[in-house]
PDB file of C-alpha atoms in Angstrom:
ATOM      1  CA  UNK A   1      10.406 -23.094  -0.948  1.00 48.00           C
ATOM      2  CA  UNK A   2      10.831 -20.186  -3.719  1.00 57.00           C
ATOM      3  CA  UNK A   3      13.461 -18.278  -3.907  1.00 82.00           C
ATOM      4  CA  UNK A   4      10.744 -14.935  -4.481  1.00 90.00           C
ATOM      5  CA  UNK A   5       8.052 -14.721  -2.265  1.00 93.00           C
ATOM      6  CA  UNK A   6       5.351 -12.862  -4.301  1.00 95.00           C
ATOM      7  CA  UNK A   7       2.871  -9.809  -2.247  1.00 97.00           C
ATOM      8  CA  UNK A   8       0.978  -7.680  -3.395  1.00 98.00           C
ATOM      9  CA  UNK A   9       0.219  -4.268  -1.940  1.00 98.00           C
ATOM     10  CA  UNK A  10      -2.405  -1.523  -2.000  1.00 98.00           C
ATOM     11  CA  UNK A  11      -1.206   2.291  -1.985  1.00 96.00           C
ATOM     12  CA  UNK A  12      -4.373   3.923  -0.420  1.00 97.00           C
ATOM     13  CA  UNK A  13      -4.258   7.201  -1.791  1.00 94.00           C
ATOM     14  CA  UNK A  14      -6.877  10.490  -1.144  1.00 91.00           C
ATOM     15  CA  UNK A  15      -6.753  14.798  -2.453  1.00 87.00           C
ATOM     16  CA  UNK A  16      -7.876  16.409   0.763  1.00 86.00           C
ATOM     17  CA  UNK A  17     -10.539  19.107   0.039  1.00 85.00           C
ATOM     18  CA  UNK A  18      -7.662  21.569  -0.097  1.00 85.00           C
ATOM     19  CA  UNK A  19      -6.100  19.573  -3.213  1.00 80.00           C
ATOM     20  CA  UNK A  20      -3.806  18.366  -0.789  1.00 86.00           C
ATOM     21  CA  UNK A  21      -2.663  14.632  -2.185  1.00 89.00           C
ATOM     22  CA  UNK A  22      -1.944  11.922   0.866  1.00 93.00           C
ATOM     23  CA  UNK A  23      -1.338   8.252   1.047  1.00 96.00           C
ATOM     24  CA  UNK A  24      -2.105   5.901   4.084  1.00 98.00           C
ATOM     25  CA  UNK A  25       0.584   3.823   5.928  1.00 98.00           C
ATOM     26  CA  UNK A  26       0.029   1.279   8.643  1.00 98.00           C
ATOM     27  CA  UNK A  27       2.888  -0.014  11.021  1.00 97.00           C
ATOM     28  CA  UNK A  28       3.951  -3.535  10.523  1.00 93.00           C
ATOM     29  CA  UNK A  29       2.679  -5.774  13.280  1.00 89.00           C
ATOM     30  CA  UNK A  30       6.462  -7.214  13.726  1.00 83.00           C
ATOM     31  CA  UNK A  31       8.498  -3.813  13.725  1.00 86.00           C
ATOM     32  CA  UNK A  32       6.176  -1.008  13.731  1.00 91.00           C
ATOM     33  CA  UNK A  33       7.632   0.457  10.912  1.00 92.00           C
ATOM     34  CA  UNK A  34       5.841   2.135   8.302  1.00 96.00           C
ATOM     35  CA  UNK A  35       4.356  -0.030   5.402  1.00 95.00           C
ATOM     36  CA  UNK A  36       1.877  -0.094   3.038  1.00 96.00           C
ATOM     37  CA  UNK A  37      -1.055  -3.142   3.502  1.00 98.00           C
ATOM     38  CA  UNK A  38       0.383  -5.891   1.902  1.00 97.00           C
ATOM     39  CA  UNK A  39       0.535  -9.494   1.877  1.00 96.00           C
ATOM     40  CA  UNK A  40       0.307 -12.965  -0.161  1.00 96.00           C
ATOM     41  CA  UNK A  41      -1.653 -13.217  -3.073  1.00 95.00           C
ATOM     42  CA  UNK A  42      -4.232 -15.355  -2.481  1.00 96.00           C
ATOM     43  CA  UNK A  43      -5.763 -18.462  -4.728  1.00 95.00           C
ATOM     44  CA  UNK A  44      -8.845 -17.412  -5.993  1.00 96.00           C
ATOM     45  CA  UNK A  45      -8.370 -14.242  -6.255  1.00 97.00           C
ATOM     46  CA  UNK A  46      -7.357 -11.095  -8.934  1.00 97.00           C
ATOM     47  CA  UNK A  47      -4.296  -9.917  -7.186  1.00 97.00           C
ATOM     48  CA  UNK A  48      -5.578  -6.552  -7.000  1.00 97.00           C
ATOM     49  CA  UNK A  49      -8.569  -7.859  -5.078  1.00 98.00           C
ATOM     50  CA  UNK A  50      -6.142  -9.205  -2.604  1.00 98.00           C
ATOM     51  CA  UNK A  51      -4.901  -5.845  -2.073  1.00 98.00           C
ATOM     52  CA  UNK A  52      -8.054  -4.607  -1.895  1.00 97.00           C
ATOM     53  CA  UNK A  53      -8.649  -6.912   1.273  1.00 98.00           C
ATOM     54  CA  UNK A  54      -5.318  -5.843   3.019  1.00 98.00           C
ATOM     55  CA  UNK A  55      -5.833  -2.403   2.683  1.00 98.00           C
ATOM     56  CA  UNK A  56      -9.667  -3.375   4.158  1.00 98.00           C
ATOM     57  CA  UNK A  57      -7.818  -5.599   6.778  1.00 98.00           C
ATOM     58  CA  UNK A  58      -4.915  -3.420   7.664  1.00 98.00           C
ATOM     59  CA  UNK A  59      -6.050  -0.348   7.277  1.00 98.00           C
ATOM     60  CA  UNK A  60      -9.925  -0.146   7.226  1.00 98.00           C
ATOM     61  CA  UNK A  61      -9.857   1.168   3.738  1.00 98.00           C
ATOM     62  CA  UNK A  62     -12.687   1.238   1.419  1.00 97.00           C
ATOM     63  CA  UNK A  63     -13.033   2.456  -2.091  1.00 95.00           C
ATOM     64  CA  UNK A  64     -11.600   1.801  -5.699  1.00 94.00           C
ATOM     65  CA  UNK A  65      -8.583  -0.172  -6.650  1.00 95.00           C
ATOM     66  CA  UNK A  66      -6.565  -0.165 -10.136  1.00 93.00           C
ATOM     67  CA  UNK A  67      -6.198  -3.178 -11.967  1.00 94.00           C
ATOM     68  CA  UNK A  68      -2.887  -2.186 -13.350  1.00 92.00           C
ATOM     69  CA  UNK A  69       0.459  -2.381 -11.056  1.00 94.00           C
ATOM     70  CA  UNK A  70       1.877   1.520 -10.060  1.00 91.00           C
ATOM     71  CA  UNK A  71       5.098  -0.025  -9.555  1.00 93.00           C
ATOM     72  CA  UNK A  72       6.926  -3.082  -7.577  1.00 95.00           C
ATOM     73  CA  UNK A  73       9.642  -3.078  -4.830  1.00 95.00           C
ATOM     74  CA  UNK A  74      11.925  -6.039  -3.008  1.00 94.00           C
ATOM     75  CA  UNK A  75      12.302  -6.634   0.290  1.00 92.00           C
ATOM     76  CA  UNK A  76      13.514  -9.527   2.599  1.00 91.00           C
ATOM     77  CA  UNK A  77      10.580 -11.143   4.675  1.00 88.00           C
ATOM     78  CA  UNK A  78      11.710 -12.782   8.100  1.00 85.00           C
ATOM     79  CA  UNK A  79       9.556 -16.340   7.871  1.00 85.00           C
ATOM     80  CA  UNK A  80       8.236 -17.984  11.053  1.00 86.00           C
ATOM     81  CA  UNK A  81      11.269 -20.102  11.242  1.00 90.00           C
ATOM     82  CA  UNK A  82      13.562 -17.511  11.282  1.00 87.00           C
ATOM     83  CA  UNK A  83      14.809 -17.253   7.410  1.00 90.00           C
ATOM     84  CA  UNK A  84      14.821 -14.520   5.209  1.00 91.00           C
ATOM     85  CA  UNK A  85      12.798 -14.779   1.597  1.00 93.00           C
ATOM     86  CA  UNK A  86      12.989 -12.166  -0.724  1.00 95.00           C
ATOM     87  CA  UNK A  87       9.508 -11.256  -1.621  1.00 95.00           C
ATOM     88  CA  UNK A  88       8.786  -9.059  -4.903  1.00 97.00           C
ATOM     89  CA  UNK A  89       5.253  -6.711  -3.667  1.00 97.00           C
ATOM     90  CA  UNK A  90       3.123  -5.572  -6.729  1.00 98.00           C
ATOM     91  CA  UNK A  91       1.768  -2.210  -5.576  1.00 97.00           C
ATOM     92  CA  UNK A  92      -2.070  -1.185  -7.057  1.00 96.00           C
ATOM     93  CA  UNK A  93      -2.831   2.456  -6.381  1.00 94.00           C
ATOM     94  CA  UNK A  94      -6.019   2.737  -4.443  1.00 95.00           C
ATOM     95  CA  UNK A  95      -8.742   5.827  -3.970  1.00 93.00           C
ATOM     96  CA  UNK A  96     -10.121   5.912  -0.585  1.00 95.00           C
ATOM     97  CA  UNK A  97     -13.814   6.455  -0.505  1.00 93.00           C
ATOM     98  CA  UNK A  98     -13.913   5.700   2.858  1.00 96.00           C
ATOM     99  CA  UNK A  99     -11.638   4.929   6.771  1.00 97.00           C
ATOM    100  CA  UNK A 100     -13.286   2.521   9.119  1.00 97.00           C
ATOM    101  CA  UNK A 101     -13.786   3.254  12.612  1.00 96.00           C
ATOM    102  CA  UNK A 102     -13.329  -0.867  13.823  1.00 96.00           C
ATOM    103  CA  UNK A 103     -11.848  -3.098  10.888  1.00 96.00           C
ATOM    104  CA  UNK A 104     -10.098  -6.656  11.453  1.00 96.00           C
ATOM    105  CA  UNK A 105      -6.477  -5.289  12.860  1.00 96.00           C
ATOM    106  CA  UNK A 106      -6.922  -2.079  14.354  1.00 95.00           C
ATOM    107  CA  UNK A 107      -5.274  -3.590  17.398  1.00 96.00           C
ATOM    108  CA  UNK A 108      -2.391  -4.519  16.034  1.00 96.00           C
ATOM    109  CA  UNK A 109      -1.421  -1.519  13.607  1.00 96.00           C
ATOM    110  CA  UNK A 110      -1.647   2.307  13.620  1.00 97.00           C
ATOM    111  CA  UNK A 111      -2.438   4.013  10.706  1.00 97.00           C
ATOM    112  CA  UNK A 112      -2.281   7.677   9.359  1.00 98.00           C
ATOM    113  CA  UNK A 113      -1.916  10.018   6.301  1.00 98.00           C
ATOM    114  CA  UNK A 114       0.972  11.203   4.947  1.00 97.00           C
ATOM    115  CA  UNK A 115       2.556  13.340   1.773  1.00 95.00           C
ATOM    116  CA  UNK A 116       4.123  11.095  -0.292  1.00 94.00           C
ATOM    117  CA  UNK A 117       7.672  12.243   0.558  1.00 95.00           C
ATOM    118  CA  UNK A 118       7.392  12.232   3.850  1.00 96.00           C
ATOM    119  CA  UNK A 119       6.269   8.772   3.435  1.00 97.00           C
ATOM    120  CA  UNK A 120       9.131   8.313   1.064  1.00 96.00           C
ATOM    121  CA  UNK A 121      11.272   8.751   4.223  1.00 96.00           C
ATOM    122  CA  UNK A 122       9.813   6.576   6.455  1.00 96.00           C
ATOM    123  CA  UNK A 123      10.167   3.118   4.416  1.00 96.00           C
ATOM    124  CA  UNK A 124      13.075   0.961   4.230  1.00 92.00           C
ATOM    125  CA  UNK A 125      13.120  -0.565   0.977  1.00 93.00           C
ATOM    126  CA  UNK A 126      14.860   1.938  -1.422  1.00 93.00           C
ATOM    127  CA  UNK A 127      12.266   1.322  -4.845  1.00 93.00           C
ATOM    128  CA  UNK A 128       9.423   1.795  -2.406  1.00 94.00           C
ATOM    129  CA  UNK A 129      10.490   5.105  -1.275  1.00 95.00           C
ATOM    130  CA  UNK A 130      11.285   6.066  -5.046  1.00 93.00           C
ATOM    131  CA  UNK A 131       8.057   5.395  -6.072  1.00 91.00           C
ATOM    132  CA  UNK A 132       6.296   7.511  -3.175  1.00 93.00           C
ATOM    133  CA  UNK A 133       8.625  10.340  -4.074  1.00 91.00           C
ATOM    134  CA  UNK A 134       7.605  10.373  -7.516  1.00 87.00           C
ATOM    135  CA  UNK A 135       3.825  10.694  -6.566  1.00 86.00           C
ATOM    136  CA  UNK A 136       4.804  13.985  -4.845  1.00 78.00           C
ATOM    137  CA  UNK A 137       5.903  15.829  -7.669  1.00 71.00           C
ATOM    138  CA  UNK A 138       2.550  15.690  -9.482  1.00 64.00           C
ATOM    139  CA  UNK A 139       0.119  12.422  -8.493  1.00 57.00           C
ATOM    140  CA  UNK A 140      -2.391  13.060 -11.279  1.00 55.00           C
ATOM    141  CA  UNK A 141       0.192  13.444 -14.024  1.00 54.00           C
ATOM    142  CA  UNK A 142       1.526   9.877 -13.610  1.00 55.00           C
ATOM    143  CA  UNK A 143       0.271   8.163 -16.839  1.00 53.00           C
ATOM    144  CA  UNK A 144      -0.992   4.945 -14.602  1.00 53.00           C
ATOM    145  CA  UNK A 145      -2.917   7.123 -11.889  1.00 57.00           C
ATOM    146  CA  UNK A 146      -4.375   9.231 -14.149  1.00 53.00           C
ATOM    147  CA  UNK A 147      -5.770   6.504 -16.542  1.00 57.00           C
ATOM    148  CA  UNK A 148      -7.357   4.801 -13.178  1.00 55.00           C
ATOM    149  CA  UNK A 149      -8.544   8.497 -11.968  1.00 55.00           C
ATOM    150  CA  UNK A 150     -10.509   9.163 -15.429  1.00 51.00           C
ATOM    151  CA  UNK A 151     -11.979   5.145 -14.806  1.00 54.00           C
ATOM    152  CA  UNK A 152     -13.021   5.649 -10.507  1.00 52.00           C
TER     153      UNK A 152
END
């Protein structure tokens, strides 16, 4: 087995109508903590597609991914058997068009909305939480986001 698991992630993102910037979390199915949709990349596939799917699957989450990574985090992943592998998550910023009412694991996870630092305070892994926190200081003045803002 590797010694880094590698995930990607979608950060489903949305400006209410009041300008009002939010990003969507989902609990984990194994400690209903708060996550992003992630998972394995997947043969086949662009990796940001894959996040694209997880944020469909997890979340119900439609609209317009970035090809370009926002950022990356660590975190240990318990396996099946019990072990820990440290995975390395990619993280693609993601513009919700649209929420499902019934997608693939709505039984299994809750989602919701949240400012970015309250988000920020809700995760575990320390680079994740830096990276939401600098989203909520300006969103559209990140060089990244606003490159993929001008493109969706």
């Amino acid at each position: 087995m590797a010694d880094l698991g590698r995930q990607i992630a979608a950060l489903p993102m949305r400006w209410k109508s009041d300008g009002t910037f939010q990003v969507l979390m989902v609990t984990s199915r194994d400690t209903g903590r708060w996550v992003m949709p992630k998972g394995w990349t997947m043969d086949g596939k662009k990796p940001w597609d894959a996040a694209e799917i997880e944020a469909l699957e997890e979340a119900g989450a439609l609209g317009y991914i970035a090809t370009e990574v926002i950022g990356t985090y660590t975190y240990k992943k318990k396996l099946s058997n019990g072990s820990l592998l440290k995975c390395r998550v990619d993280v693609y910023p993601m513009v919700v068009d649209r929420l499902l009412r019934n997608w693939k694991e709505r039984h299994e996870r809750k989602r919701r909305w949240f400012n970015p630092k309250s988000a920020a305070k809700r995760v575990n892994e320390p680079k994740l939480a830096k990276l939401l926190k600098s989203l909520a200081k300006k969103p559209a003045q990140q060089p990244l986001l606003r490159e993929f803002l001008k493109a969706s």
